[in-house]
PDB file of C-alpha atoms in Angstrom:
ATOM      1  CA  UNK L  24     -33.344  33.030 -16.052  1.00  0.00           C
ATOM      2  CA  UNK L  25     -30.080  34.531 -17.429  1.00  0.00           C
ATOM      3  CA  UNK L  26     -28.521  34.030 -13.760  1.00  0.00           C
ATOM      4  CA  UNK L  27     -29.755  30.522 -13.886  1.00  0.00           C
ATOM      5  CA  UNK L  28     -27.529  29.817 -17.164  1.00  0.00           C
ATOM      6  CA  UNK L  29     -24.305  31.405 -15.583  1.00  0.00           C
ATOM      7  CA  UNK L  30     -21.675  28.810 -15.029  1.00  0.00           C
ATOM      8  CA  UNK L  31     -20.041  29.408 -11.883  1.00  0.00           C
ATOM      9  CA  UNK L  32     -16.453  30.774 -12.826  1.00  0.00           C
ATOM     10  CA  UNK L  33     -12.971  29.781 -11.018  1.00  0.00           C
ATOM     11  CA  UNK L  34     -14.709  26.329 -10.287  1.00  0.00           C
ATOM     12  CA  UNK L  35     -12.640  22.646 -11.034  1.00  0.00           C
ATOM     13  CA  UNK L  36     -14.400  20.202 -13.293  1.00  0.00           C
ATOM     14  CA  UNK L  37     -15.934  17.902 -11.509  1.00  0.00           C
ATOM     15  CA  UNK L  38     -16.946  14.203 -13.192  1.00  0.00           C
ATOM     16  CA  UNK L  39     -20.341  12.776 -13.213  1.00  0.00           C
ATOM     17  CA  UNK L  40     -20.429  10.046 -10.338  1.00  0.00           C
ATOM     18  CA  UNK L  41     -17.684  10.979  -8.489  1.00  0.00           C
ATOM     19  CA  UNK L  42     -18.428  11.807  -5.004  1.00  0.00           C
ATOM     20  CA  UNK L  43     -16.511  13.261  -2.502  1.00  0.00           C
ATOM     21  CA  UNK L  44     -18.464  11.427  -0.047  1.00  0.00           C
ATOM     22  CA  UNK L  45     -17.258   8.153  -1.349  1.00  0.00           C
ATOM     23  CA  UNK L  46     -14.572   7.860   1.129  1.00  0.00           C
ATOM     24  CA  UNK L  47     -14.892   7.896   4.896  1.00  0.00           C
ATOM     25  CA  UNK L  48     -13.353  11.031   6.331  1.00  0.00           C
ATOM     26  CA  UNK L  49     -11.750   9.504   9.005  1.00  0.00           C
ATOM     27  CA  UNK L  50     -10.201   6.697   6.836  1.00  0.00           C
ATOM     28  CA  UNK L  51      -8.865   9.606   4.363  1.00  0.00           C
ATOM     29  CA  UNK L  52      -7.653  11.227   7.439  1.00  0.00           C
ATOM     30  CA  UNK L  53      -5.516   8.208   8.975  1.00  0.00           C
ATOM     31  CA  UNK L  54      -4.338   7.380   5.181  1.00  0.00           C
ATOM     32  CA  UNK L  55      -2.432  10.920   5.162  1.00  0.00           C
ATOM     33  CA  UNK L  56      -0.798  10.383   8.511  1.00  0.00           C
ATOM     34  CA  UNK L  57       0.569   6.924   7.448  1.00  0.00           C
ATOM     35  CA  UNK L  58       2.125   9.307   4.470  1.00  0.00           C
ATOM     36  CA  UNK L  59       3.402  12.034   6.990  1.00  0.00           C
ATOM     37  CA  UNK L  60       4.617   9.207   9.390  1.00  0.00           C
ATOM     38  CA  UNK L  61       5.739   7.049   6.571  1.00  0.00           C
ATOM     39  CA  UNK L  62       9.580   6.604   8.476  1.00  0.00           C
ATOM     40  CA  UNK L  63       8.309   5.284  11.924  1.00  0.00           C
ATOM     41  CA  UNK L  64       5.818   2.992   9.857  1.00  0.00           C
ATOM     42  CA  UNK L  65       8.818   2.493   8.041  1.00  0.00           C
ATOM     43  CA  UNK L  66      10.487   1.356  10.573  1.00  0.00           C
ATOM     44  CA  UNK L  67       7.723  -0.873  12.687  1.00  0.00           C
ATOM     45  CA  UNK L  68       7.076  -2.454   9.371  1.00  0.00           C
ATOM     46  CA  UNK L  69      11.241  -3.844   9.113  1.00  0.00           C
ATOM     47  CA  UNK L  70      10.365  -5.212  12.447  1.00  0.00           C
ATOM     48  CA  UNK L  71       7.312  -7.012  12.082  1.00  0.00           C
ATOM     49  CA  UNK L  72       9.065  -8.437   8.717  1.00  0.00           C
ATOM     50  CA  UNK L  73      11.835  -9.880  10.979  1.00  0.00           C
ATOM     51  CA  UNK L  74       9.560 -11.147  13.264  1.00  0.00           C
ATOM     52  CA  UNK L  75       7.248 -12.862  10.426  1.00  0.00           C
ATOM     53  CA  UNK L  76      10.079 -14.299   9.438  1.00  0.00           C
ATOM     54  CA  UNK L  77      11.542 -15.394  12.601  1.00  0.00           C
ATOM     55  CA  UNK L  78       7.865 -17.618  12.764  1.00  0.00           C
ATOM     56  CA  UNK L  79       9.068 -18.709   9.782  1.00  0.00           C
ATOM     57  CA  UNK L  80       9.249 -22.371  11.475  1.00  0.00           C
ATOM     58  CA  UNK L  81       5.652 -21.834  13.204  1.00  0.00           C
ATOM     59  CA  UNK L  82       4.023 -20.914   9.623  1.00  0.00           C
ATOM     60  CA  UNK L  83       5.301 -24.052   7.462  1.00  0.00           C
ATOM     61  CA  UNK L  84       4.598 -26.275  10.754  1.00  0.00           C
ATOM     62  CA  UNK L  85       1.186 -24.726  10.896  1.00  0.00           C
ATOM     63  CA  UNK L  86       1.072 -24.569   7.687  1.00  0.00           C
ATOM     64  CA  UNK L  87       0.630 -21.228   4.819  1.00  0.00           C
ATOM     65  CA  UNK L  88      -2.865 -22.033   3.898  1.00  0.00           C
ATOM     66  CA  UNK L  89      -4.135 -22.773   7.445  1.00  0.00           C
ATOM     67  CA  UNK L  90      -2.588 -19.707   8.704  1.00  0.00           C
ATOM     68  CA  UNK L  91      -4.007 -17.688   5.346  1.00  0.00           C
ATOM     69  CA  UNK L  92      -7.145 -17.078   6.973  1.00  0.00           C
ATOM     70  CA  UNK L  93      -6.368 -15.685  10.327  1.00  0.00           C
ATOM     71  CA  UNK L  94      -3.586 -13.656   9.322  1.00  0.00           C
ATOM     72  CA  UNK L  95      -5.267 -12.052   6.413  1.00  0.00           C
ATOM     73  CA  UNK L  96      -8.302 -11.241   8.675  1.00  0.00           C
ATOM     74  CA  UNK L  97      -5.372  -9.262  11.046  1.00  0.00           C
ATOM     75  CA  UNK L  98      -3.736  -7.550   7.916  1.00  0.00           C
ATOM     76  CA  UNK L  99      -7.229  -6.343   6.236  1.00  0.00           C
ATOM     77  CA  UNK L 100      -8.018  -4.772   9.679  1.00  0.00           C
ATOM     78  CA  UNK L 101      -4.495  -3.208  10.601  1.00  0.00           C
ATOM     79  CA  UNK L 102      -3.704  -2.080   6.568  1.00  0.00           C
ATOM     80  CA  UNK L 103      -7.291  -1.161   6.275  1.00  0.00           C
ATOM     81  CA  UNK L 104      -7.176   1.311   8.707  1.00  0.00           C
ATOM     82  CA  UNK L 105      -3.403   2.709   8.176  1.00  0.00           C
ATOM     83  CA  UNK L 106      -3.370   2.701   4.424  1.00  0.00           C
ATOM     84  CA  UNK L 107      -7.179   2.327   3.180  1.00  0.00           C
ATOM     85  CA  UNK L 108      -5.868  -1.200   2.010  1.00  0.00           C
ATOM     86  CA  UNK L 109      -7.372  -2.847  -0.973  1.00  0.00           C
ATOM     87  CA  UNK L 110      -5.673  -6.203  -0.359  1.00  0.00           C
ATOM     88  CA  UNK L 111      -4.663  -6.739  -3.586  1.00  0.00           C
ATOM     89  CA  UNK L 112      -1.863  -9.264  -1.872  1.00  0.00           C
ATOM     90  CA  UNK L 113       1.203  -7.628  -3.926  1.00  0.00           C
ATOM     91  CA  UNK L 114       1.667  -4.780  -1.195  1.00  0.00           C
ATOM     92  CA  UNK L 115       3.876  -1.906  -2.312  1.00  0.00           C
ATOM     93  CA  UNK L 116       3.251   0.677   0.519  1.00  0.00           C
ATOM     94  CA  UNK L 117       7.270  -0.263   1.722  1.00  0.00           C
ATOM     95  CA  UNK L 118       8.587   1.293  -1.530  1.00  0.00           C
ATOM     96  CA  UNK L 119       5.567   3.974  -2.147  1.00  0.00           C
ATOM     97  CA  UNK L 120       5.871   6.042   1.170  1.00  0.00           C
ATOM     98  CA  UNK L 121       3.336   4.220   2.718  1.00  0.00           C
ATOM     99  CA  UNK L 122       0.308   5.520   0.473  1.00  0.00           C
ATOM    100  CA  UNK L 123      -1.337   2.735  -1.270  1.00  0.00           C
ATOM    101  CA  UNK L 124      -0.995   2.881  -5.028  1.00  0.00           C
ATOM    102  CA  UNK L 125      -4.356   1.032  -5.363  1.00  0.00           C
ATOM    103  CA  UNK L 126      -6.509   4.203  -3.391  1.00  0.00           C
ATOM    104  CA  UNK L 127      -5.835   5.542  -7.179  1.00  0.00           C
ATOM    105  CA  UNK L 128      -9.137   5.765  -9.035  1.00  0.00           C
ATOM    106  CA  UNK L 129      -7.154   4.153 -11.977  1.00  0.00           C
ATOM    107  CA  UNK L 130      -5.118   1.400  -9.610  1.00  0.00           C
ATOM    108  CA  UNK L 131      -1.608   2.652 -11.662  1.00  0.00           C
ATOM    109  CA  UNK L 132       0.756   1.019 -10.010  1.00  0.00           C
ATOM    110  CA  UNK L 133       4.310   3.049 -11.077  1.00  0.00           C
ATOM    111  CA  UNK L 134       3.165   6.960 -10.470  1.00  0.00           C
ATOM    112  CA  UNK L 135       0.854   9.366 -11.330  1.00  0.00           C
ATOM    113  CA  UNK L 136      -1.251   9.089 -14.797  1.00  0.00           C
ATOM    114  CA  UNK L 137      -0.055  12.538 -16.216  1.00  0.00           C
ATOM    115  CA  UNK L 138      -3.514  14.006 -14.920  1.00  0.00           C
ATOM    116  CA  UNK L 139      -2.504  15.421 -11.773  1.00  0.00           C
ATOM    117  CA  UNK L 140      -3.988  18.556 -11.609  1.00  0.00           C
ATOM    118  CA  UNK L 141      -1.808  21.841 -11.086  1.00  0.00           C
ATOM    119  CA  UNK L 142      -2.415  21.755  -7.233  1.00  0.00           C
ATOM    120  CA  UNK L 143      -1.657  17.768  -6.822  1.00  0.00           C
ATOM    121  CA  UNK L 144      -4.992  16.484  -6.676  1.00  0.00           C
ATOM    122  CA  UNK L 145      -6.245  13.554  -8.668  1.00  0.00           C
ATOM    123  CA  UNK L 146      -8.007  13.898 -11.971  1.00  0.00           C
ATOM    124  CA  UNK L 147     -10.959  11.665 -11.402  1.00  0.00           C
ATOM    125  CA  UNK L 148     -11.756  12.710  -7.207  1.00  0.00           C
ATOM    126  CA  UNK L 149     -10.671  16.746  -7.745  1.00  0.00           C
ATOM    127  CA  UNK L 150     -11.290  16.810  -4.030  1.00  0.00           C
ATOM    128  CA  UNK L 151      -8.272  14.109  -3.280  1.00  0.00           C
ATOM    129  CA  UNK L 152      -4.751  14.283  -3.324  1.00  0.00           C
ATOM    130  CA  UNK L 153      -2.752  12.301  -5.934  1.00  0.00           C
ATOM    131  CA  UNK L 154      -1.954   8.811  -4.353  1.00  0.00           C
ATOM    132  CA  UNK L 155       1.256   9.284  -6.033  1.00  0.00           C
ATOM    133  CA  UNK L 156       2.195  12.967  -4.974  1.00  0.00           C
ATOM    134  CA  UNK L 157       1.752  11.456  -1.477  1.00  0.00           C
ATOM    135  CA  UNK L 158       3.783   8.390  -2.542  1.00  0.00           C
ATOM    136  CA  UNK L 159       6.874  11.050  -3.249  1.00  0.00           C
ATOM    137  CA  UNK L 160       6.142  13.033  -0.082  1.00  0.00           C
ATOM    138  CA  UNK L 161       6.044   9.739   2.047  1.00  0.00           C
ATOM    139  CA  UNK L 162       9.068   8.325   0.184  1.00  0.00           C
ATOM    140  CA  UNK L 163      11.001  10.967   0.961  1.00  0.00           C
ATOM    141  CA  UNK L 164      11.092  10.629   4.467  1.00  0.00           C
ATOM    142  CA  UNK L 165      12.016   7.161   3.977  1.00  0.00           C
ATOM    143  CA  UNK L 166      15.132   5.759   4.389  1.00  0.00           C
ATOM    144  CA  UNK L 167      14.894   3.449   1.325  1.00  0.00           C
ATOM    145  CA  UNK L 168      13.015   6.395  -0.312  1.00  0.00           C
ATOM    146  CA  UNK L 169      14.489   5.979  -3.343  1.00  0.00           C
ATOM    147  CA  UNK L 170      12.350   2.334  -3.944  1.00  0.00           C
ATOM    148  CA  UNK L 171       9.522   4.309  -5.283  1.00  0.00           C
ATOM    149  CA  UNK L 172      11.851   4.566  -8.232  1.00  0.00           C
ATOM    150  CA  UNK L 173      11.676   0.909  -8.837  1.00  0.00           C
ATOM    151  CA  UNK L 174       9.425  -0.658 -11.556  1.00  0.00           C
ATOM    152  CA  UNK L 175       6.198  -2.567  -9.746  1.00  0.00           C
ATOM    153  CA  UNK L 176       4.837  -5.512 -11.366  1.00  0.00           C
ATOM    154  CA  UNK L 177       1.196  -5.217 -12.567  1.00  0.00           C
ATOM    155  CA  UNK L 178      -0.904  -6.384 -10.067  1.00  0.00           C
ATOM    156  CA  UNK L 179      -1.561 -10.416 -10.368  1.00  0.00           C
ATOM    157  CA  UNK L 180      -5.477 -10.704  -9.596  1.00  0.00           C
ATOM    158  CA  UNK L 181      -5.207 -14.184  -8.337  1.00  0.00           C
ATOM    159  CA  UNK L 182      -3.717 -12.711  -5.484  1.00  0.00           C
ATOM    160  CA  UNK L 183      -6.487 -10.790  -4.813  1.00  0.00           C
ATOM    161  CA  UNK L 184      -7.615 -10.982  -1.112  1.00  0.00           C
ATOM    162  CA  UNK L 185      -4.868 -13.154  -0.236  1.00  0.00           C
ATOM    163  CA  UNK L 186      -1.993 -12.261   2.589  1.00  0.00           C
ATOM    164  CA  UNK L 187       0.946 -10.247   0.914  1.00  0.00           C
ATOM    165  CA  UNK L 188       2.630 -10.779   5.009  1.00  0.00           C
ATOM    166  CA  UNK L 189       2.642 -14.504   4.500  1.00  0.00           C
ATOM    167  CA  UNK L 190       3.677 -14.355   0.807  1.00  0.00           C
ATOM    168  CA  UNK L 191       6.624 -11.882   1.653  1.00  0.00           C
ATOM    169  CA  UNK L 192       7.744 -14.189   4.306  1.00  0.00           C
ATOM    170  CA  UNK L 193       7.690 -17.472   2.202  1.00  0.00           C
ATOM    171  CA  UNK L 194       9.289 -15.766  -0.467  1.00  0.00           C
ATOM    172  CA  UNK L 195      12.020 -14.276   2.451  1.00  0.00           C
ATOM    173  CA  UNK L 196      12.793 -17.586   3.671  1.00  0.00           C
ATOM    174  CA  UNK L 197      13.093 -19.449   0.548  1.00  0.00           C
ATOM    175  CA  UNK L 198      15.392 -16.987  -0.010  1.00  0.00           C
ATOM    176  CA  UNK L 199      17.505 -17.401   2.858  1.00  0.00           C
ATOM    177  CA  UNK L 200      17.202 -21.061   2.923  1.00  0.00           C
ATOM    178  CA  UNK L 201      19.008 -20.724  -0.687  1.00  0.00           C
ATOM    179  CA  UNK L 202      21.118 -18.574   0.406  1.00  0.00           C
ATOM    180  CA  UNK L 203      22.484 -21.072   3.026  1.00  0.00           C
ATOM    181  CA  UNK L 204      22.174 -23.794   0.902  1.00  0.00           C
ATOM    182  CA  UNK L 205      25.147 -21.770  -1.283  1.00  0.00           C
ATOM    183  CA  UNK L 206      26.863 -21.304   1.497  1.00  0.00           C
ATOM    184  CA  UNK L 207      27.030 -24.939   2.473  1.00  0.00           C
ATOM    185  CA  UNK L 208      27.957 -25.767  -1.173  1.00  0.00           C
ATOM    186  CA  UNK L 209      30.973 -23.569  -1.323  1.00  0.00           C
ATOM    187  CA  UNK L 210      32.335 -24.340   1.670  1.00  0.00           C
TER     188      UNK L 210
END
């Protein structure tokens, strides 16, 4: 009985209701390469944003909201798999090395919660590594590594679910269409 009531010494706390099991292996597993690989992604992601925009002129012919649906069934498939995507349609993985800041238990949005635990793992899933200690690793392979240093937004749930590709590229054209616009002005 006295061997029964021995805690097990040299063991982390681990929460009621957390389970390791929770997350697929093999999505855990492709979300840490996308950190280790964040400058190629890096990269291929700067080229499908020039090419987004580039269809520019196809989307607003189409049509935003008629090409919502499609697209976002693409991105929650491609970001699902590479990032363990939440879709919460503000994506940040350009400026946080490519790890999602909403795979944190507590969705923080601008680094770690102060309960990172001495060997980098998360506080709530002791078996996980801090979203945001891979956010720094990631970022600094990056060439615009130093973005994870900028202030995110909190995350708008009306956007929930909705294509953060199509918003980026509305937002990137209305800024270049301004842009010429001044241009045009000044000349």
């Amino acid at each position: 009985m006295a061997e029964a009531a021995k805690k097990p010494t040299g063991t982390a706390y681990q929460p009621s209701g957390v389970s390791p099991s929770r997350r697929a292996g093999r999505s855990y597993t492709i979300r840490l390469w996308s950190v280790r690989h964040s400058r190629f992604l890096e990269v291929l992601y700067n080229l499908f944003a020039d090419l987004f925009l580039k269809l520019h002129p196809f989307w607003k012919a189409v049509g935003y909201g008629r090409a919502e649906k499609p697209v976002k069934f693409i991105e929650r498939n491609v970001k699902g798999l590479l990032f363990d995507c939440r879709m919460c349609g503000q994506c940040a993985l350009s400026s946080t090395g490519m790890s999602c800041p909403m795979n944190c238990p507590k969705q923080l949005r601008n680094g770690p919660c102060g309960g990172v635990r001495a060997n980098g793992n998360c506080e709530v899933e002791p078996d996980m590594p801090c979203v945001w200690v891979q956010a720094w690793k990631g970022s600094r392979n990056m060439e615009k590594g130093d973005a994870i240093l900028n202030v995110q937004k909190p995350v708008d749930q009306s956007l929930r679910e909705t294509s953060a590709w199509l918003r980026v590229t509305a937002q990137a054209a209305k800024a270049r269409e301004a842009q010429s616009q001044e241009k045009g002005a000044a000349k």
